Every structure is written in structure tokens, then in C-alpha cells.
CSV table of C-alpha atoms (C1' of nucleotides) in Angstrom, one decimal:
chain,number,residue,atom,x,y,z
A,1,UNK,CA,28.4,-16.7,-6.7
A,2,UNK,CA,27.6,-20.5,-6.8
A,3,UNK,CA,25.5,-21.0,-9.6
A,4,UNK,CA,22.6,-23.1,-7.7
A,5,UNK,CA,20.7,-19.9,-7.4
A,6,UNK,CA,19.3,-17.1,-9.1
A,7,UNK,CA,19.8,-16.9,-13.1
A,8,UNK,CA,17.5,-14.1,-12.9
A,9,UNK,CA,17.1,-11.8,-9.7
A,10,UNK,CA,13.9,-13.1,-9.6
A,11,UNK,CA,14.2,-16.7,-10.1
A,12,UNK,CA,15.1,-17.4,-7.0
A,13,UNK,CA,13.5,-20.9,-5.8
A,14,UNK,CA,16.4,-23.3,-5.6
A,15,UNK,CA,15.0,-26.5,-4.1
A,16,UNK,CA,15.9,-29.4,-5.7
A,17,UNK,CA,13.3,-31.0,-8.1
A,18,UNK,CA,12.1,-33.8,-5.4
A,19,UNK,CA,9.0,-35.7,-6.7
A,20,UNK,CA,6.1,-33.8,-5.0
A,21,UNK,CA,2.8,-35.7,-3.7
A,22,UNK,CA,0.3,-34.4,-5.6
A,23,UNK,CA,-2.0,-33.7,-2.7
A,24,UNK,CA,0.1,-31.1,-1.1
A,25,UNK,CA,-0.6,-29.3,-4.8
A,26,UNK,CA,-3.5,-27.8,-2.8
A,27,UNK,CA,-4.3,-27.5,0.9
A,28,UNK,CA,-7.2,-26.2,3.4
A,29,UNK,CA,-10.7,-26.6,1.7
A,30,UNK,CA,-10.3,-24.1,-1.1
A,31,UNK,CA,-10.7,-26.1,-4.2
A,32,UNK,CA,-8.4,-23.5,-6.3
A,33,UNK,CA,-5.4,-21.4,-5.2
A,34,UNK,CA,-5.0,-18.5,-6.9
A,35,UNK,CA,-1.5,-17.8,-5.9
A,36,UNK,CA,-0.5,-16.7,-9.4
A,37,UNK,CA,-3.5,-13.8,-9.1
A,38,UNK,CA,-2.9,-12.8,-5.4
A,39,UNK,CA,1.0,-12.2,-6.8
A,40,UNK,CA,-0.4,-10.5,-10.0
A,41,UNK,CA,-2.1,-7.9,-8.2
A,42,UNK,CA,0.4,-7.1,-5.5
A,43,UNK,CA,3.0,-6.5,-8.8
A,44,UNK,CA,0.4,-4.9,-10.7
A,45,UNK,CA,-0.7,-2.7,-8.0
A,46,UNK,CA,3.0,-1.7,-6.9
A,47,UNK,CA,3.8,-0.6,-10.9
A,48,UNK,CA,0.2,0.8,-10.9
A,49,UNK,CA,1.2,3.5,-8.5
A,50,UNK,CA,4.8,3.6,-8.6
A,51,UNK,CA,4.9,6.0,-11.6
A,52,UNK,CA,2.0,8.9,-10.3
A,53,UNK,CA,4.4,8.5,-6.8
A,54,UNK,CA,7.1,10.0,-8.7
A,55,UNK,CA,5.4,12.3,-9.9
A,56,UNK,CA,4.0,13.7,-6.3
A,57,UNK,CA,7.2,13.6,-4.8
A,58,UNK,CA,8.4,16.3,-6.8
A,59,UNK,CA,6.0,17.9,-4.9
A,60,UNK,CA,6.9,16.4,-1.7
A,61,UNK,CA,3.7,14.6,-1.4
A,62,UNK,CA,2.9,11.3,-0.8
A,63,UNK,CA,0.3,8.9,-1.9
A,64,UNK,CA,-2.1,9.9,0.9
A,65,UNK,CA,-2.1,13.4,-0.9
A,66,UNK,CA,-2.6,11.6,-4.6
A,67,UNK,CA,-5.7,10.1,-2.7
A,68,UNK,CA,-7.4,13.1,-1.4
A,69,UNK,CA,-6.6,15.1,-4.1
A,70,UNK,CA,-8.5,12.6,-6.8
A,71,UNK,CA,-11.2,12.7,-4.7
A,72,UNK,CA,-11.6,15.9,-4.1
A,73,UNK,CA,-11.3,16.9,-7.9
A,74,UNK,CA,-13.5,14.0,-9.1
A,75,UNK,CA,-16.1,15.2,-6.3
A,76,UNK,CA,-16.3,18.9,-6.2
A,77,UNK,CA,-17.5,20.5,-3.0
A,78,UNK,CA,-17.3,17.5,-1.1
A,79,UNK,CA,-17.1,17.5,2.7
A,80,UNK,CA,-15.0,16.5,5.1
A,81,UNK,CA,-16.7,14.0,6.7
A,82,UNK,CA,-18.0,12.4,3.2
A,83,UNK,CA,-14.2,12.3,1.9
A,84,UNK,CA,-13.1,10.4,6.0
A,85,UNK,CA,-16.1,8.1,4.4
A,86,UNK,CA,-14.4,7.3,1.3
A,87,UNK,CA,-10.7,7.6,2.5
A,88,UNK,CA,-11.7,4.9,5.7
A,89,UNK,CA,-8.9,7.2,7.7
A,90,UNK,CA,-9.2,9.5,10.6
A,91,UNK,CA,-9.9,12.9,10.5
A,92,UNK,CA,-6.4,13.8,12.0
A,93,UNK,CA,-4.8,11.6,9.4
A,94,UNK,CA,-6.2,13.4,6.6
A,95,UNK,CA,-5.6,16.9,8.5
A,96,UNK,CA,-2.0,16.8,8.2
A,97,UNK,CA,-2.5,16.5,4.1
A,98,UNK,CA,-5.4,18.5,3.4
A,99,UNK,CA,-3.7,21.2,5.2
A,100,UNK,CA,-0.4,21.4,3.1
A,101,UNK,CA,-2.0,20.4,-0.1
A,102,UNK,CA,-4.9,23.7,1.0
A,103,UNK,CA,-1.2,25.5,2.0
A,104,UNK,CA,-0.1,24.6,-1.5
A,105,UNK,CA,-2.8,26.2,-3.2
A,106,UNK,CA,-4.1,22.7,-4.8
A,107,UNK,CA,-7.5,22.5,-2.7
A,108,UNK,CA,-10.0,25.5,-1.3
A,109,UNK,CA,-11.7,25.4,1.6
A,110,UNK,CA,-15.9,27.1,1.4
A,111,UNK,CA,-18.2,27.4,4.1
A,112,UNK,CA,-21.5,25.0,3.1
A,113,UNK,CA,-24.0,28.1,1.7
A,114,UNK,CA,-26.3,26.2,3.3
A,115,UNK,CA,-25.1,24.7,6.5
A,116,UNK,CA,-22.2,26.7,7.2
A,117,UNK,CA,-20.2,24.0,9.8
A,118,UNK,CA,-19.1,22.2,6.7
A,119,UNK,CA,-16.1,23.5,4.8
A,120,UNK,CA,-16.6,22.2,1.1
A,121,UNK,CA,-13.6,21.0,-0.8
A,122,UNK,CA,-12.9,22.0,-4.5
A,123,UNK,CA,-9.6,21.8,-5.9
A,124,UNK,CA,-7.9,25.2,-7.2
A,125,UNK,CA,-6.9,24.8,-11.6
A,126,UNK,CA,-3.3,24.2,-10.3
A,127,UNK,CA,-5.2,21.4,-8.1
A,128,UNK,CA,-7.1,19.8,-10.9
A,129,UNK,CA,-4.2,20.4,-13.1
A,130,UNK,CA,-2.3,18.3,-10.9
A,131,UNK,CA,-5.1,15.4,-10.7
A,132,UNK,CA,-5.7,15.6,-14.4
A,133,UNK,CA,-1.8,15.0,-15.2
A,134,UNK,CA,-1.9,12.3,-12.9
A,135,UNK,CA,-5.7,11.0,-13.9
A,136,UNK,CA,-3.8,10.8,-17.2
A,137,UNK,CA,-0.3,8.8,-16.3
A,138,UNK,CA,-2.5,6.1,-15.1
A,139,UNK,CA,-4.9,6.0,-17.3
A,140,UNK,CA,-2.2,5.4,-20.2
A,141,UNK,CA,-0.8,2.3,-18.1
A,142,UNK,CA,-4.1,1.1,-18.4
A,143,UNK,CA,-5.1,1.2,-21.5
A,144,UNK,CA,-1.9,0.1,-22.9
A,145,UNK,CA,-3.0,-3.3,-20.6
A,146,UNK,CA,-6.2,-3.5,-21.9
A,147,UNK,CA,-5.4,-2.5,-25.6
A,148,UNK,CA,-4.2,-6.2,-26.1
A,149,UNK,CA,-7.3,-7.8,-24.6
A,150,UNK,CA,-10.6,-9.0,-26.6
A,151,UNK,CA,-12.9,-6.5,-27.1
A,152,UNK,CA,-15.1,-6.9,-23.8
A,153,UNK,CA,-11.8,-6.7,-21.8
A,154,UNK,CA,-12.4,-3.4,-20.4
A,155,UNK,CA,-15.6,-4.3,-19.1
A,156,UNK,CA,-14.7,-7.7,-17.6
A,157,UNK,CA,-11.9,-6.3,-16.0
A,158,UNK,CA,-14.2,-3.3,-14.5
A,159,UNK,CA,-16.9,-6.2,-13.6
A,160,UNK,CA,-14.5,-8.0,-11.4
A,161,UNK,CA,-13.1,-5.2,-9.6
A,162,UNK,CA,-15.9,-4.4,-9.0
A,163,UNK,CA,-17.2,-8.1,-7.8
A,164,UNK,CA,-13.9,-7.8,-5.8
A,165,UNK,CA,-15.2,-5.4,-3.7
A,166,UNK,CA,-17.2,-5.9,-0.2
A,167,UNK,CA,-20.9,-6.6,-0.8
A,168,UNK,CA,-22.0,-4.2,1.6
A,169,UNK,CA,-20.3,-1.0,0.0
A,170,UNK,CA,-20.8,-2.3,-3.7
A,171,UNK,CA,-23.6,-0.4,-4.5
A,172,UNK,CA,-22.4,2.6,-2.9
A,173,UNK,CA,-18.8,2.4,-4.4
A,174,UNK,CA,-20.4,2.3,-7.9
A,175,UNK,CA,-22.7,5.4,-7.5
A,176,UNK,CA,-19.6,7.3,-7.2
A,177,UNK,CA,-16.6,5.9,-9.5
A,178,UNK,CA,-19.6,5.7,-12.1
A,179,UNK,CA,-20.2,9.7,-11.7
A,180,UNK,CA,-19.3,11.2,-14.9
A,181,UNK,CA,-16.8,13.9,-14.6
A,182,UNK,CA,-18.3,17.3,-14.0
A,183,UNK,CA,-15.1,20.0,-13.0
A,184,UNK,CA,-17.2,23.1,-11.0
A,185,UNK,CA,-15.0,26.0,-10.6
A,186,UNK,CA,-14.8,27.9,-7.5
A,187,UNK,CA,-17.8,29.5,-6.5
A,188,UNK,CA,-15.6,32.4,-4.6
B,1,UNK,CA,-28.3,17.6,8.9
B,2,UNK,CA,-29.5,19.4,5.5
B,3,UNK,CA,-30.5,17.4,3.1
B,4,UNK,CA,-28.5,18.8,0.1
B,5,UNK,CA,-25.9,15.9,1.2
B,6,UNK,CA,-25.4,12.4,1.4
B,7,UNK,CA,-28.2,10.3,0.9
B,8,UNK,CA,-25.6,7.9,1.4
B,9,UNK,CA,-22.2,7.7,3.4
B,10,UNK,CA,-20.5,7.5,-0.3
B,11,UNK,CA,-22.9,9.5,-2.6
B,12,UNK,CA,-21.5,12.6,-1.9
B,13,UNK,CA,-20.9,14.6,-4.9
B,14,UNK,CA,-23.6,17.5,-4.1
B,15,UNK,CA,-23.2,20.4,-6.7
B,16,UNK,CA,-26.0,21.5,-8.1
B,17,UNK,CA,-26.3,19.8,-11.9
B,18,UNK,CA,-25.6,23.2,-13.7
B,19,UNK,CA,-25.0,22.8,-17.7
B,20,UNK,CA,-21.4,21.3,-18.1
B,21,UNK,CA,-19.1,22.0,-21.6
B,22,UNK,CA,-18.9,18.8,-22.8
B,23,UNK,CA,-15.1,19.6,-23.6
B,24,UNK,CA,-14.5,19.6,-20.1
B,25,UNK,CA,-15.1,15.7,-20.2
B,26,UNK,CA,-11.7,14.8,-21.2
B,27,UNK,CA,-8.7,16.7,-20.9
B,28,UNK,CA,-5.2,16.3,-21.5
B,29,UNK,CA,-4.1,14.6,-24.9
B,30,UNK,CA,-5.7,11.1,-23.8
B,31,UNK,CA,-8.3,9.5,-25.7
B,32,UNK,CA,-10.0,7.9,-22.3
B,33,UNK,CA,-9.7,8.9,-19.3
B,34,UNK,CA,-10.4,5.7,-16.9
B,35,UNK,CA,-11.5,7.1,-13.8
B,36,UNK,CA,-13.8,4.1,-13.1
B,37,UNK,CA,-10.8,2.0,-13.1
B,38,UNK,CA,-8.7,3.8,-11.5
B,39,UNK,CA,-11.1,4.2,-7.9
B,40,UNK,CA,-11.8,0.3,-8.6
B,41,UNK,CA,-8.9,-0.5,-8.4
B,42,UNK,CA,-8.1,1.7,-5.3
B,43,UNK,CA,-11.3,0.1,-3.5
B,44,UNK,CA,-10.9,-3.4,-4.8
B,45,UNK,CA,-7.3,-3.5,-3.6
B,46,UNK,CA,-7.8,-2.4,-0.2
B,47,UNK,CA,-11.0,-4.7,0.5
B,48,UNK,CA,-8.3,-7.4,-1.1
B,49,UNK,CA,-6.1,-7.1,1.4
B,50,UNK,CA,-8.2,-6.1,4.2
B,51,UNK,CA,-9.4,-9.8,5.8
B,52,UNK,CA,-5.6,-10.7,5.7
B,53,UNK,CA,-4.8,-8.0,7.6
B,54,UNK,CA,-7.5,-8.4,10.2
B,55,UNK,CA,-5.6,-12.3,10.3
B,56,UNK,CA,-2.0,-10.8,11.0
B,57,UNK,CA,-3.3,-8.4,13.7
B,58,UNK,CA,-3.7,-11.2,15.7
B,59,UNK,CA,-0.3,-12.1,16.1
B,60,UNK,CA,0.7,-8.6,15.8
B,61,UNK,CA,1.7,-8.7,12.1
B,62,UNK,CA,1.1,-6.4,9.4
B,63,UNK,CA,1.3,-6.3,5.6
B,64,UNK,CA,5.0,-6.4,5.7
B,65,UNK,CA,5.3,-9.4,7.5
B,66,UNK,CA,2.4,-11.1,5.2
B,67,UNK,CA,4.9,-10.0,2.2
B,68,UNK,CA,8.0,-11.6,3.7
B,69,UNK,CA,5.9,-14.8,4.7
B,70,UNK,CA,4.4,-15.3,1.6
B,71,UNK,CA,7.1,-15.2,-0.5
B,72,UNK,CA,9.2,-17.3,1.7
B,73,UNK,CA,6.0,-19.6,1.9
B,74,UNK,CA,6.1,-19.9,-2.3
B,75,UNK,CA,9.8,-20.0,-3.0
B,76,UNK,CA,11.7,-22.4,-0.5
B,77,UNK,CA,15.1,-22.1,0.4
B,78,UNK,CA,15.1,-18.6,-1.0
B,79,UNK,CA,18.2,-16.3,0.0
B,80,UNK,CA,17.5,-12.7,1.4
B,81,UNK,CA,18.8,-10.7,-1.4
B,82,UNK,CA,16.3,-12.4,-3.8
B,83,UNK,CA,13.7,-11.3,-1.5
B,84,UNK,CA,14.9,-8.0,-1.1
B,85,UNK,CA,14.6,-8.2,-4.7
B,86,UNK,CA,11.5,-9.2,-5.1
B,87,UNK,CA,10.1,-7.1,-2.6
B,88,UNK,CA,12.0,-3.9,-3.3
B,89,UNK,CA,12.7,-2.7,-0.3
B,90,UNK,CA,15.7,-2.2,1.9
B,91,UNK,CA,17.5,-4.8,4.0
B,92,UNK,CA,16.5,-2.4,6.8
B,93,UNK,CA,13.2,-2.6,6.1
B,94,UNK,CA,13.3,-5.8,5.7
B,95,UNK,CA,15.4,-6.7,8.3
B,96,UNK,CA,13.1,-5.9,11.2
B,97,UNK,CA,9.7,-7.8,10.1
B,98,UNK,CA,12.4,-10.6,9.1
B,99,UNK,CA,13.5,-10.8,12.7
B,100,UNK,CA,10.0,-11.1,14.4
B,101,UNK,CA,8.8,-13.8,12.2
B,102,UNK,CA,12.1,-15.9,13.2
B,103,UNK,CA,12.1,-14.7,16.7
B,104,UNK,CA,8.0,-16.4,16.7
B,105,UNK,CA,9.2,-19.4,14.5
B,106,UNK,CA,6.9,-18.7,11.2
B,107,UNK,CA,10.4,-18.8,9.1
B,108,UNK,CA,13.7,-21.0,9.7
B,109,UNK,CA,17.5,-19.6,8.5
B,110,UNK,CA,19.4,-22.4,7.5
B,111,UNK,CA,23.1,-21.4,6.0
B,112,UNK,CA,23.2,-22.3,2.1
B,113,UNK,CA,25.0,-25.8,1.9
B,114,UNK,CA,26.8,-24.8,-0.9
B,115,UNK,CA,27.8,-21.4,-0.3
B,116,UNK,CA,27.7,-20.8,3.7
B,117,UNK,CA,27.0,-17.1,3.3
B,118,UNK,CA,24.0,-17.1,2.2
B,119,UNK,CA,20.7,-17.7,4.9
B,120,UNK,CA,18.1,-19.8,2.9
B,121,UNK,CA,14.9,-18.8,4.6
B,122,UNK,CA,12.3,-21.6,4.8
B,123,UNK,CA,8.5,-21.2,6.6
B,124,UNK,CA,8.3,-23.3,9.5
B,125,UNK,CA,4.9,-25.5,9.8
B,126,UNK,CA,3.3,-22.5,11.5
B,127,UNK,CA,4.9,-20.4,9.2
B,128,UNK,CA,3.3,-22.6,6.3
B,129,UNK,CA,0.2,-22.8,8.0
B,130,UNK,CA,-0.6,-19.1,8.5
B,131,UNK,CA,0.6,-18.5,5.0
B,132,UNK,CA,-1.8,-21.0,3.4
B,133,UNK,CA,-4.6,-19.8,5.4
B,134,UNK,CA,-3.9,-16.2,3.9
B,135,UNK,CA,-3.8,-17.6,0.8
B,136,UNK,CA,-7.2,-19.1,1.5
B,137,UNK,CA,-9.0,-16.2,2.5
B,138,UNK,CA,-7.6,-14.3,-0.6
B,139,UNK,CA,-8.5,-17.3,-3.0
B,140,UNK,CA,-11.8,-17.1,-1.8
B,141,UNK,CA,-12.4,-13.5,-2.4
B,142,UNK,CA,-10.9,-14.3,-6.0
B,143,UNK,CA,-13.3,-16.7,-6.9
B,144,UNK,CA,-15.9,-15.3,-5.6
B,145,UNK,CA,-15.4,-12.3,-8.5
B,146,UNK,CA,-14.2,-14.9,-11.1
B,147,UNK,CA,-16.6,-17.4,-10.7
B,148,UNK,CA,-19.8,-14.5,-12.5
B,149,UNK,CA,-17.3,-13.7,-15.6
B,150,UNK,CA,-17.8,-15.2,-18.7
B,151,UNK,CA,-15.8,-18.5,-18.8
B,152,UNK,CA,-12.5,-17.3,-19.7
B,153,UNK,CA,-12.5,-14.4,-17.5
B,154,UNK,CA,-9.7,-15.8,-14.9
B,155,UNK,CA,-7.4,-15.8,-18.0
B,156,UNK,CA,-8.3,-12.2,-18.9
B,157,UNK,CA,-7.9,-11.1,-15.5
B,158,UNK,CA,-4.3,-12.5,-15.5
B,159,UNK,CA,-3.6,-11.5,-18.5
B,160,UNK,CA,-4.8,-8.0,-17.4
B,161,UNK,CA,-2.5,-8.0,-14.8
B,162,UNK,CA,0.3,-9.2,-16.5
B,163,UNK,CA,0.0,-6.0,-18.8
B,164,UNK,CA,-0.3,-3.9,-16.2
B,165,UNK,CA,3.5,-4.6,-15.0
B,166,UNK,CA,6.8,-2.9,-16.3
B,167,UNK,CA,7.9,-4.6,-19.3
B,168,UNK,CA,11.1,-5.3,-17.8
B,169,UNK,CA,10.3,-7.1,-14.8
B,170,UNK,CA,7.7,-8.5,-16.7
B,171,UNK,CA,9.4,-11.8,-17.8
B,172,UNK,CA,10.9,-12.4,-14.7
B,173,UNK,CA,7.7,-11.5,-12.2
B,174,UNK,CA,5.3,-14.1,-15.0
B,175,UNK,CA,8.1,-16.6,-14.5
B,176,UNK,CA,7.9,-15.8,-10.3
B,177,UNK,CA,4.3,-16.2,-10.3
B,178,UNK,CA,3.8,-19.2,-12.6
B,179,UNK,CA,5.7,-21.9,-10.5
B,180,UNK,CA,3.8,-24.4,-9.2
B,181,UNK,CA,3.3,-24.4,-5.4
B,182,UNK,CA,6.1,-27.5,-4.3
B,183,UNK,CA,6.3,-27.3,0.1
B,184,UNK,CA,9.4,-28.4,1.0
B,185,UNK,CA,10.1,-29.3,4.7
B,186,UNK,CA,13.0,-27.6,5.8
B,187,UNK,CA,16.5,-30.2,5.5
B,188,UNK,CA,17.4,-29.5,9.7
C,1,DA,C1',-32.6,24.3,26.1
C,2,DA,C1',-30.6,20.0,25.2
C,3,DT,C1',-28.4,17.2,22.0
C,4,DA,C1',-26.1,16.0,17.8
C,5,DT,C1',-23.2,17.0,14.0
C,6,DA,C1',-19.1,19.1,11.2
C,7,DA,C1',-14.8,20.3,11.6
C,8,DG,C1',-10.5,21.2,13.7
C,9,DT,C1',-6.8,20.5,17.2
C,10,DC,C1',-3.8,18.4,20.9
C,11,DA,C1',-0.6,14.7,22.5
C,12,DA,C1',1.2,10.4,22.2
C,13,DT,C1',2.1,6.2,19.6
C,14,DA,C1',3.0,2.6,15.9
C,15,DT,C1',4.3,0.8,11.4
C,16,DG,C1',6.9,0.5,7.6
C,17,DA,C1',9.6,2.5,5.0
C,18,DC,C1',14.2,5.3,4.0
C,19,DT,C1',19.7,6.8,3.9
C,20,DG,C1',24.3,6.0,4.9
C,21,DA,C1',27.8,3.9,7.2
C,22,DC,C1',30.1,0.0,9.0
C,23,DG,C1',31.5,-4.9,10.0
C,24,DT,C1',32.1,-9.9,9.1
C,25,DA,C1',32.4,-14.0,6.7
C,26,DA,C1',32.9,-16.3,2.6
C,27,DA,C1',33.5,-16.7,-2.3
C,28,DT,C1',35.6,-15.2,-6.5
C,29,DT,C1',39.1,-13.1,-9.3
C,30,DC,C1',43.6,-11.6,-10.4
D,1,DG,C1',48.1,-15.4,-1.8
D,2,DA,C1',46.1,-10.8,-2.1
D,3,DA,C1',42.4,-8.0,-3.6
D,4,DT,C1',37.8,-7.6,-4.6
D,5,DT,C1',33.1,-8.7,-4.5
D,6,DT,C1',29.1,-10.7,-2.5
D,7,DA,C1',25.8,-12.1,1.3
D,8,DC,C1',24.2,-10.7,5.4
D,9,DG,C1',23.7,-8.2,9.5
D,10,DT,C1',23.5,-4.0,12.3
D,11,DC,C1',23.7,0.9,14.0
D,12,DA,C1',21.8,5.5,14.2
D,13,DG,C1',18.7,8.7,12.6
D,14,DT,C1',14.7,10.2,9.8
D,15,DC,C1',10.3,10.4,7.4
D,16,DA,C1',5.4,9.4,5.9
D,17,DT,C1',1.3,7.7,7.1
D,18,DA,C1',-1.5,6.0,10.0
D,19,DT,C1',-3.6,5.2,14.8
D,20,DT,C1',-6.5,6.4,19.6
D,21,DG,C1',-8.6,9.4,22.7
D,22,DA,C1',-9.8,13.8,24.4
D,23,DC,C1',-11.2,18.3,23.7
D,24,DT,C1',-13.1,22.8,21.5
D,25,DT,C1',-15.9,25.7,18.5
D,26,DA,C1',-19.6,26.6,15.7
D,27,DT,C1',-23.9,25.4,14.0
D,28,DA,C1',-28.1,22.5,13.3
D,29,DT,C1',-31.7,19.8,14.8
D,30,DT,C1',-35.0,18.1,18.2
DNA sequence: AATATAAGTCAATATGACTGACGTAAATTC
DNA sequence: GAATTTACGTCAGTCATATTGACTTATATT
């Protein structure tokens, strides 16, 4: 290998130092580019997930499971159509998982006692065994990142997630990660 | 429609509140279980990257090509296994999405001067273009959530983030992210 | 009785990833 | 100079996750 490039795999740049004009520093009408951020959280997300996705595909699922899963144990009795809501996916794309992870024996399937179209979700112990573990992987990773932050880190970093998210759905989006955590059993 | 559910599209919980064991709050051996981040992050990521994606529709793009682009966009002259590196993926997978944005001239090959093997990639004008205007949309959104923090709370966030990755990469990705932006017009 | 909703299903398709193997050119090492 | 390694590309086949559009069944609502 020449030695022009790459003293770490990631360290790849290579141009020569030319003088740069400062003006090309920034471009468009933005006054700040947060290019270090935008990378940040397409790193941060990857290793955010990376180590739960392990853990599913010893189960042969996928992330798309991980997804419906969580939502089903953090919602109990949810339906179908709410879950499509949260999900923003198709009702056939979250057939094809629902129905191996109900084959599975992770989520159960109850008729609405009230209006009987609906089938209401709850996950099974094995399913919210499954969540929990996984609830708990992730949780670790973040704590560990915040542990090292001032003390109002947690909430800063909650507050601009949560300013990060479309203005529209805000309100609605924080009505239901704010639920606390009530596990119902099966009512069968 | 009864009205035991959904008030709202997301409020969809809908057990009745029966008496709950406090024990069954947490679970597992972890102090704090961070559901609320966890689903933030979830939500806050995908309305992150969805304007982008509406973007790289219109040429018929998606988040892989936006990946390849953008990091070709930041590091100049790079050389396909760094990239591969960078992105983790395969040089299959890379190798098709590679291909379209040459084939529609957003990125330049130009064999390394000093060892012919390699293909430095470089973006093209349009292929700097598109990339800064992606980074535009996602600077704004960024802002936009910074700007109602506490003064420091861009720092935090970063440093957040930066906590959030493996520690082994860690060096190396802080080191990726923290170069200054430097366009350089490709040499043919 | 007519309409709307909840859920499931069918067929066809697209994207983005994977594995494993193979080939070529060029650089490095022995 | 020969052997090995590296950089890059390509082939064939597969998989996971998503899409659209149409259709059915059961049940609720108007």
C-alpha cells in the first residue's frame, strides 16, 4: 500500500492540504452545517441497534419483528390498525411478522370484548421476556452514554429528540413513549 | 367505531387502568429502564431521515445512495474500500448504488495517481450539489431542535452521540466526523 | 339497508442487503 | 523474478423488508 492514504481504516480523506476559500466553508443559505451531527447519528444509530439485531437473529427475526414486538409489549391489547399507525407500514408488511412472531408463541391474538372485528395484541411471558432482555441491552448502551453527561443530560437529550420530531405528530408521539409501563397478562 | 379506543391515531394503549405491582415497573437487573428514549430515538430518527428521502425519490435514489453520496461528498478522493469501511457493507452492496450514481454523473472515478489500482471517487458538481442540499434540509431540522436547548446543548448532543458509539470505532468515527468540510474539484 | 371499519389475504414488485466464488491489474514482499 | 497481497469489479443466487392494488369476511355504525 502507498502510504498517501488511510493510516486508520477510517481516515480516509487524502486530498492534499490546498488553501481552501473560506467561503466554500459553508454553502446554500443555512447559516450552520451540522455535518459532524448528521454523521453522529447515522453511527450512533447503526451501534444503537446493531447489538439488540444480534440478538433477534438468533431468533431469526429481524428488526421489523424488534419493532412490533416493543410495541406490542409496551402497549398491551393494542390493535392492529393503531400499531400500522405507529409502525407507518402496510398492513401486509407487518402481516408477514406478526404472523411468525404469533407462530412463535411471542404475541396472542384476542377478539376486542367489545367490538369483536379487532384482534387485540398482547405479547405472551416468552414475548415480553424477549422485549424486556432487549428493553434492557439498549437501555445499558444508553445510560453508559449519558452517565458521563451533566446532570440535566438525560433530559436534554430526551428534549431534543423529541424537538426532532415532526410538529404535527409531537404531541401524539409523547402521549405514548411517556406511558408508564403497565405489563397486563393475558386475559385468556 | 367504539369508543374504548383511540382518541387519537397514536393514543392507543386501551386496557382498562387495573391496580398494577409496582415491581412490575422495572425488570431485569437494570436500574432504569429508558423506554422514552428508546421510541425517541426510533421516531426521531425516521422523521430525520424522512425529507431526504422524499429528495432522493426524485431521481430514483434511496438511503443507500444518500450514504454513498454523502460520504463521497465529505471525504474527496476517497478509495472504495475506505467506504466500504465506513459504511460496512459489502462491495456488492455497494457496488450497485455505486454504479447508478456514476452511470447519472453525481460521482467521478478517477484511478489513484500514485497507486493506479485504486478508483478515488469524487462528487461531481451535481453530485456536490444534491449532497449539500441534503445536508441543508438535515441542518435545518437540527437546528431547529438545538436552537430551544440551553446554550450548550449542541455540545451535549454530540457528545451524547459520541458515547453512544462502540468504543473502538470511536476514535476513528470522532476523527471522521470532525474534519472540516474542504470541496475539492475533481483533478480531470 | 347501506356504508364504513377492522382485519386478513392474494399477487406482483422494488430495494438494499447478504454469501461465495472468481478474475484482473497492480503493488509489495521474499 | 516469483509469490503474495491488495484494490476493485463482477457473476449468480438468496433473503428481509418494504411497497401497491385488489379482494374478502365479519362486524359496527348510520
Amino acid at each position: 500500500m502507498t502510504d498517501v492514504n488511510s493510516k486508520t481504516p477510517l481516515s480516509s480523506g487524502s486530498e492534499p492540504s490546498n488553501g481552501v476559500d473560506p467561503s466554500q466553508l459553508l454553502h446554500g443559505d443555512q447559516a450552520s452545517c451540522r455535518y459532524d451531527l448528521i454523521e453522529l447519528l447515522f453511527f450512533a444509530y447503526r451501534d444503537f441497534t446493531a447489538m439488540a439485531d444480534d440478538r433477534l437473529a438468533e431468533f431469526d427475526f429481524g428488526r421489523a419483528h424488534h419493532r412490533v414486538l416493543h410495541f406490542v409489549h409496551r402497549n398491551p391489547g393494542i390493535m392492529v390498525t393503531d400499531l400500522l399507525t405507529i409502525l407507518q407500514i402496510t398492513k401486509q408488511s407487518l402481516g408477514r411478522v406478526l404472523k411468525q412472531l404469533v407462530d412463535q408463541d411471542f404475541i396472542e391474538q384476542q377478539p376486542g370484548p367489545i367490538d369483536r372485528r379487532q384482534r387485540l395484541l398482547h405479547a405472551t411471558p416468552k414475548g415480553h421476556e424477549l422485549a424486556s432482555h432487549l428493553v434492557d441491552i439498549q437501555s445499558e448502551l444508553l445510560n453508559r452514554a449519558i452517565k458521563d453527561l451533566p446532570d440535566d443530560g438525560a433530559a436534554l437529550v430526551k428534549q431534543f429528540l423529541i424537538q426532532m420530531l415532526d410538529t404535527d405528530k409531537r404531541d401524539d408521539i409523547v402521549r405514548l413513549v411517556s406511558k408508564t409501563y403497565r405489563p397486563v397478562p393475558p386475559v385468556g
